[in-house]
Short mmCIF file of C-alpha atoms in Angstrom, two decimals:
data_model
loop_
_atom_site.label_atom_id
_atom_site.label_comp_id
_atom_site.label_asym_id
_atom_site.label_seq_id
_atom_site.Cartn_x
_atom_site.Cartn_y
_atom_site.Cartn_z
CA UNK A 1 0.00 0.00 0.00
CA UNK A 2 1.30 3.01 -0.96
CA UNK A 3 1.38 6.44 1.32
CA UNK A 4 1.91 9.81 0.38
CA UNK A 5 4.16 11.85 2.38
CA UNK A 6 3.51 15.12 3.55
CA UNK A 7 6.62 17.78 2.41
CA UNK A 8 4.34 20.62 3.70
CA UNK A 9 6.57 22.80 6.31
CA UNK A 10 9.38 21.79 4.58
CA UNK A 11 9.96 24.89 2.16
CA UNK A 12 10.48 27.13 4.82
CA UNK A 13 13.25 29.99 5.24
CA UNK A 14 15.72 27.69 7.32
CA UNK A 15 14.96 25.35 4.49
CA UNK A 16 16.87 27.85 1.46
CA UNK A 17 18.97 29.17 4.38
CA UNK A 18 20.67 25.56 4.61
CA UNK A 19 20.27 24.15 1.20
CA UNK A 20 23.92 24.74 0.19
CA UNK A 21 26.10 22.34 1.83
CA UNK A 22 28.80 23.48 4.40
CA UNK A 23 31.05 20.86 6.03
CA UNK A 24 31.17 20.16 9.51
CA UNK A 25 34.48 21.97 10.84
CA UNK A 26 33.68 22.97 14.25
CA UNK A 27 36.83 24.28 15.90
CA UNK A 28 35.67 23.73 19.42
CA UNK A 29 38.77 22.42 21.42
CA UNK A 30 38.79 19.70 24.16
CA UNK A 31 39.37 20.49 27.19
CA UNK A 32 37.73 24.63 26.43
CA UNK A 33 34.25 25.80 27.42
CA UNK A 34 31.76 25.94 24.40
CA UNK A 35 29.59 28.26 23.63
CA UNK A 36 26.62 29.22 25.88
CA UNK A 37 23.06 29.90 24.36
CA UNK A 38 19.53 29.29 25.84
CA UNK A 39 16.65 28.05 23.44
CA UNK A 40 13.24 26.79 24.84
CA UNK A 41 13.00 22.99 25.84
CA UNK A 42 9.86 21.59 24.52
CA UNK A 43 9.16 18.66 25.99
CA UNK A 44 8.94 20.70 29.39
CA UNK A 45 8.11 23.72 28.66
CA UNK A 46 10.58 25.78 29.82
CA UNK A 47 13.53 27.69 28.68
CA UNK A 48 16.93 25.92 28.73
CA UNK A 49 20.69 27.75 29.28
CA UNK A 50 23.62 25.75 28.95
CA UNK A 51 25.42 27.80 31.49
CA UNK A 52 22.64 26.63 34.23
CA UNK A 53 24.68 23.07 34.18
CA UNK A 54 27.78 24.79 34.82
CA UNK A 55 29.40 23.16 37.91
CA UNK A 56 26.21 21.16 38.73
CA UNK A 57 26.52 17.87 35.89
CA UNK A 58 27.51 16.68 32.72
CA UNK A 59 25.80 17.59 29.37
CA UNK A 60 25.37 15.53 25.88
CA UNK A 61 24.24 18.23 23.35
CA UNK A 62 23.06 16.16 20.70
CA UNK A 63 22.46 18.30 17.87
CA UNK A 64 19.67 16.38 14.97
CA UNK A 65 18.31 16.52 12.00
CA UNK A 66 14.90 17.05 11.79
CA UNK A 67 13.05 18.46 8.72
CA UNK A 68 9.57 18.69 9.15
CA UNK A 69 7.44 17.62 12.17
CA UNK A 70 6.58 14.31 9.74
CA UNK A 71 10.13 14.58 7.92
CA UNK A 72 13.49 13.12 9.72
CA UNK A 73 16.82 12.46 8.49
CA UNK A 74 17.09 8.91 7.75
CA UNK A 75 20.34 8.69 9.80
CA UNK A 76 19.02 10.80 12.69
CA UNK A 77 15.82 9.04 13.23
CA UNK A 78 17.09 5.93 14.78
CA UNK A 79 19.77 7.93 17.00
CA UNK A 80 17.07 10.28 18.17
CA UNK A 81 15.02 6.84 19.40
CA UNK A 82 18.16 5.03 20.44
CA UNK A 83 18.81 8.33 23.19
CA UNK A 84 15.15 8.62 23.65
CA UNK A 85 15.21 4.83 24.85
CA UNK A 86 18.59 5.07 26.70
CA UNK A 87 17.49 8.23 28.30
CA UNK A 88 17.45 6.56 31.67
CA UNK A 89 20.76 5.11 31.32
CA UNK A 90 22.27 9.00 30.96
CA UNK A 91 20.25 10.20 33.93
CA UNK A 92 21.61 7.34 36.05
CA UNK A 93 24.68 8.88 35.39
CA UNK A 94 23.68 12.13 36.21
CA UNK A 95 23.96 13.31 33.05
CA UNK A 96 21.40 15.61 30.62
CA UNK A 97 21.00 15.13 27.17
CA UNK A 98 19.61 17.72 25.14
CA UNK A 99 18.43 16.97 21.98
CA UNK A 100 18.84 20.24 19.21
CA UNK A 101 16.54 21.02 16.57
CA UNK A 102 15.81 23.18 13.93
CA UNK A 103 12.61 22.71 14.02
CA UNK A 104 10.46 25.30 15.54
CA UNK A 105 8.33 25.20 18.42
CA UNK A 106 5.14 24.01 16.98
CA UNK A 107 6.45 21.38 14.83
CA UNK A 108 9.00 20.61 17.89
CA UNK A 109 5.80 20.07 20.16
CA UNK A 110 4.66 16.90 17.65
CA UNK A 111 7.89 15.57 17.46
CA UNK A 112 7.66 15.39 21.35
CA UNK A 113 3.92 13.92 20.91
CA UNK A 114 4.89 11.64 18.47
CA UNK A 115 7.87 9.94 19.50
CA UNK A 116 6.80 10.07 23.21
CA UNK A 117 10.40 12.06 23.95
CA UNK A 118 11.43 12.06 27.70
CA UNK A 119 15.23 13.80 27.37
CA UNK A 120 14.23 18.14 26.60
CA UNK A 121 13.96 18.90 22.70
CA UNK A 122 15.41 22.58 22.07
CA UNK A 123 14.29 24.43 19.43
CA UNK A 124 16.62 26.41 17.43
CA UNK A 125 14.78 27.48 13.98
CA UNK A 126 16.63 30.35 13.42
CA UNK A 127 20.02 27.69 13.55
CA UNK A 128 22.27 30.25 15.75
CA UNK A 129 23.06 27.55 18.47
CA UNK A 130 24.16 25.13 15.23
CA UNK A 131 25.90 27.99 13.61
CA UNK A 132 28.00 28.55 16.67
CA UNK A 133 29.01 24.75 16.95
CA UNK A 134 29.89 24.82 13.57
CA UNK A 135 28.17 21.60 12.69
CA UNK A 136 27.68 22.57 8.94
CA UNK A 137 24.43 22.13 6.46
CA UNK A 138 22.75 20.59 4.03
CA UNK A 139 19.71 20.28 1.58
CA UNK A 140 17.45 22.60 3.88
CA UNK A 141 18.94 21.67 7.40
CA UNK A 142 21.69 21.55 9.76
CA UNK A 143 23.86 18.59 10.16
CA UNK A 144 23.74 16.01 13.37
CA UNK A 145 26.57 16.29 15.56
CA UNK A 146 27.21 15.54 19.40
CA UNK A 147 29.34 16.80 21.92
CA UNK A 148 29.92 15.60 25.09
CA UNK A 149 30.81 18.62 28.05
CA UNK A 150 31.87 18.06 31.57
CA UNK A 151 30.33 19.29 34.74
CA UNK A 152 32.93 22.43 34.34
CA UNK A 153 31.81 22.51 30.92
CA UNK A 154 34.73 21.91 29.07
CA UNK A 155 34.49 19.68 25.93
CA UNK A 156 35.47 15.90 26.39
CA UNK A 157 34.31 14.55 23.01
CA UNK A 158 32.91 15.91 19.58
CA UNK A 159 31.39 13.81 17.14
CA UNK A 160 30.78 15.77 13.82
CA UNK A 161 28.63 14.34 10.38
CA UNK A 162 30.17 12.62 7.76
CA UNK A 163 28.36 9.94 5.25
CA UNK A 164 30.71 7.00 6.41
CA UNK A 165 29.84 8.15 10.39
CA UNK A 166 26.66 9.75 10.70
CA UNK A 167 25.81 9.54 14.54
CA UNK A 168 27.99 8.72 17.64
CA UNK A 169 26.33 5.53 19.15
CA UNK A 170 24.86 5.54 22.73
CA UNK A 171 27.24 2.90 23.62
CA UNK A 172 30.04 5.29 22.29
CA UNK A 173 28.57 8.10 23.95
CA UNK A 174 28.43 6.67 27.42
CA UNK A 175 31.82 5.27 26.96
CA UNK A 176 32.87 9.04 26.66
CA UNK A 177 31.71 9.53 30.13
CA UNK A 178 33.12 6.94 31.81
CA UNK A 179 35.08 9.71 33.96
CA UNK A 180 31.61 10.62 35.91
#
């Protein structure tokens, strides 16, 4: 049975503001601070800064690909489950996750409905936050891209986009914080 898919949403401004690809070359160093920024978190309802986990615990920002509220990136779809269902196993830890979109907050609000997300979804449609991190773009959005900060934070680990190694693994991402 055939479905049709729904590209509505998709030809929006961040849409021709990312079509033309730029490679992922953040220059974020280990072992420096990263840039701050505070976007609001969806799935609570509130308004996230980075600087808030300063001192207090550990922070995966896991920066995705998400085009429409119906449209994901084939490579960040199962990544965004695989953290949604290993959320527990970061928290645990004492560690947050925050999960980065381009989406904006309306069709960030069905994402969150839809896959049933427990770890905060940021929205960042305007794409400063990505810009900053330097993760690069493509085709109408922002690349994935994770980093992993300590409770100082200081970058431990990056993991940038490329075609042969789209997403750092959960088991790869834990592994980076085996120092908590």
């Amino acid at each position: 049975m055939l479905t049709s898919t729904d590209f509505s949403g998709l030809f929006n401004q961040r849409f021709f503001r990312n079509f033309l690809p730029v490679p992922a070359i953040s220059q974020l160093r280990i072992g420096v601070g990263t840039p701050d920024f505070k976007l609001p978190d969806i799935t609570n309802s509130t308004v996230v800064k980075l600087s808030d986990y300063k001192g207090k615990q550990p922070v995966l920002l896991a920066f995705t690909r998400i085009f429409t509220e119906k449209q994901y990136c084939p490579f960040c779809f199962p990544h965004i489950k695989a953290l949604n269902e290993n959320y527990e196993q970061f928290k645990n830890r004492g560690i947050e996750v925050l999960l980065i979109t381009s989406t904006d907050e309306r069709q960030s609000q069905i994402v969150v409905r839809d896959l049933g997300l427990q770890m905060p979804l940021l929205s960042d449609p305007g794409c400063r936050v990505f810009l900053n991190y330097q993760v690069g773009q493509a085709l109408g959005a922002p690349l994935p891209a994770q980093f992993v900060l300590d409770k100082d934070g200081r970058l431990r680990y990056r993991h940038l986009f490329s075609f042969l190694d789209h997403n750092a693994g959960v088991e790869t991402l834990l592994e980076q914080f085996n120092w908590v």
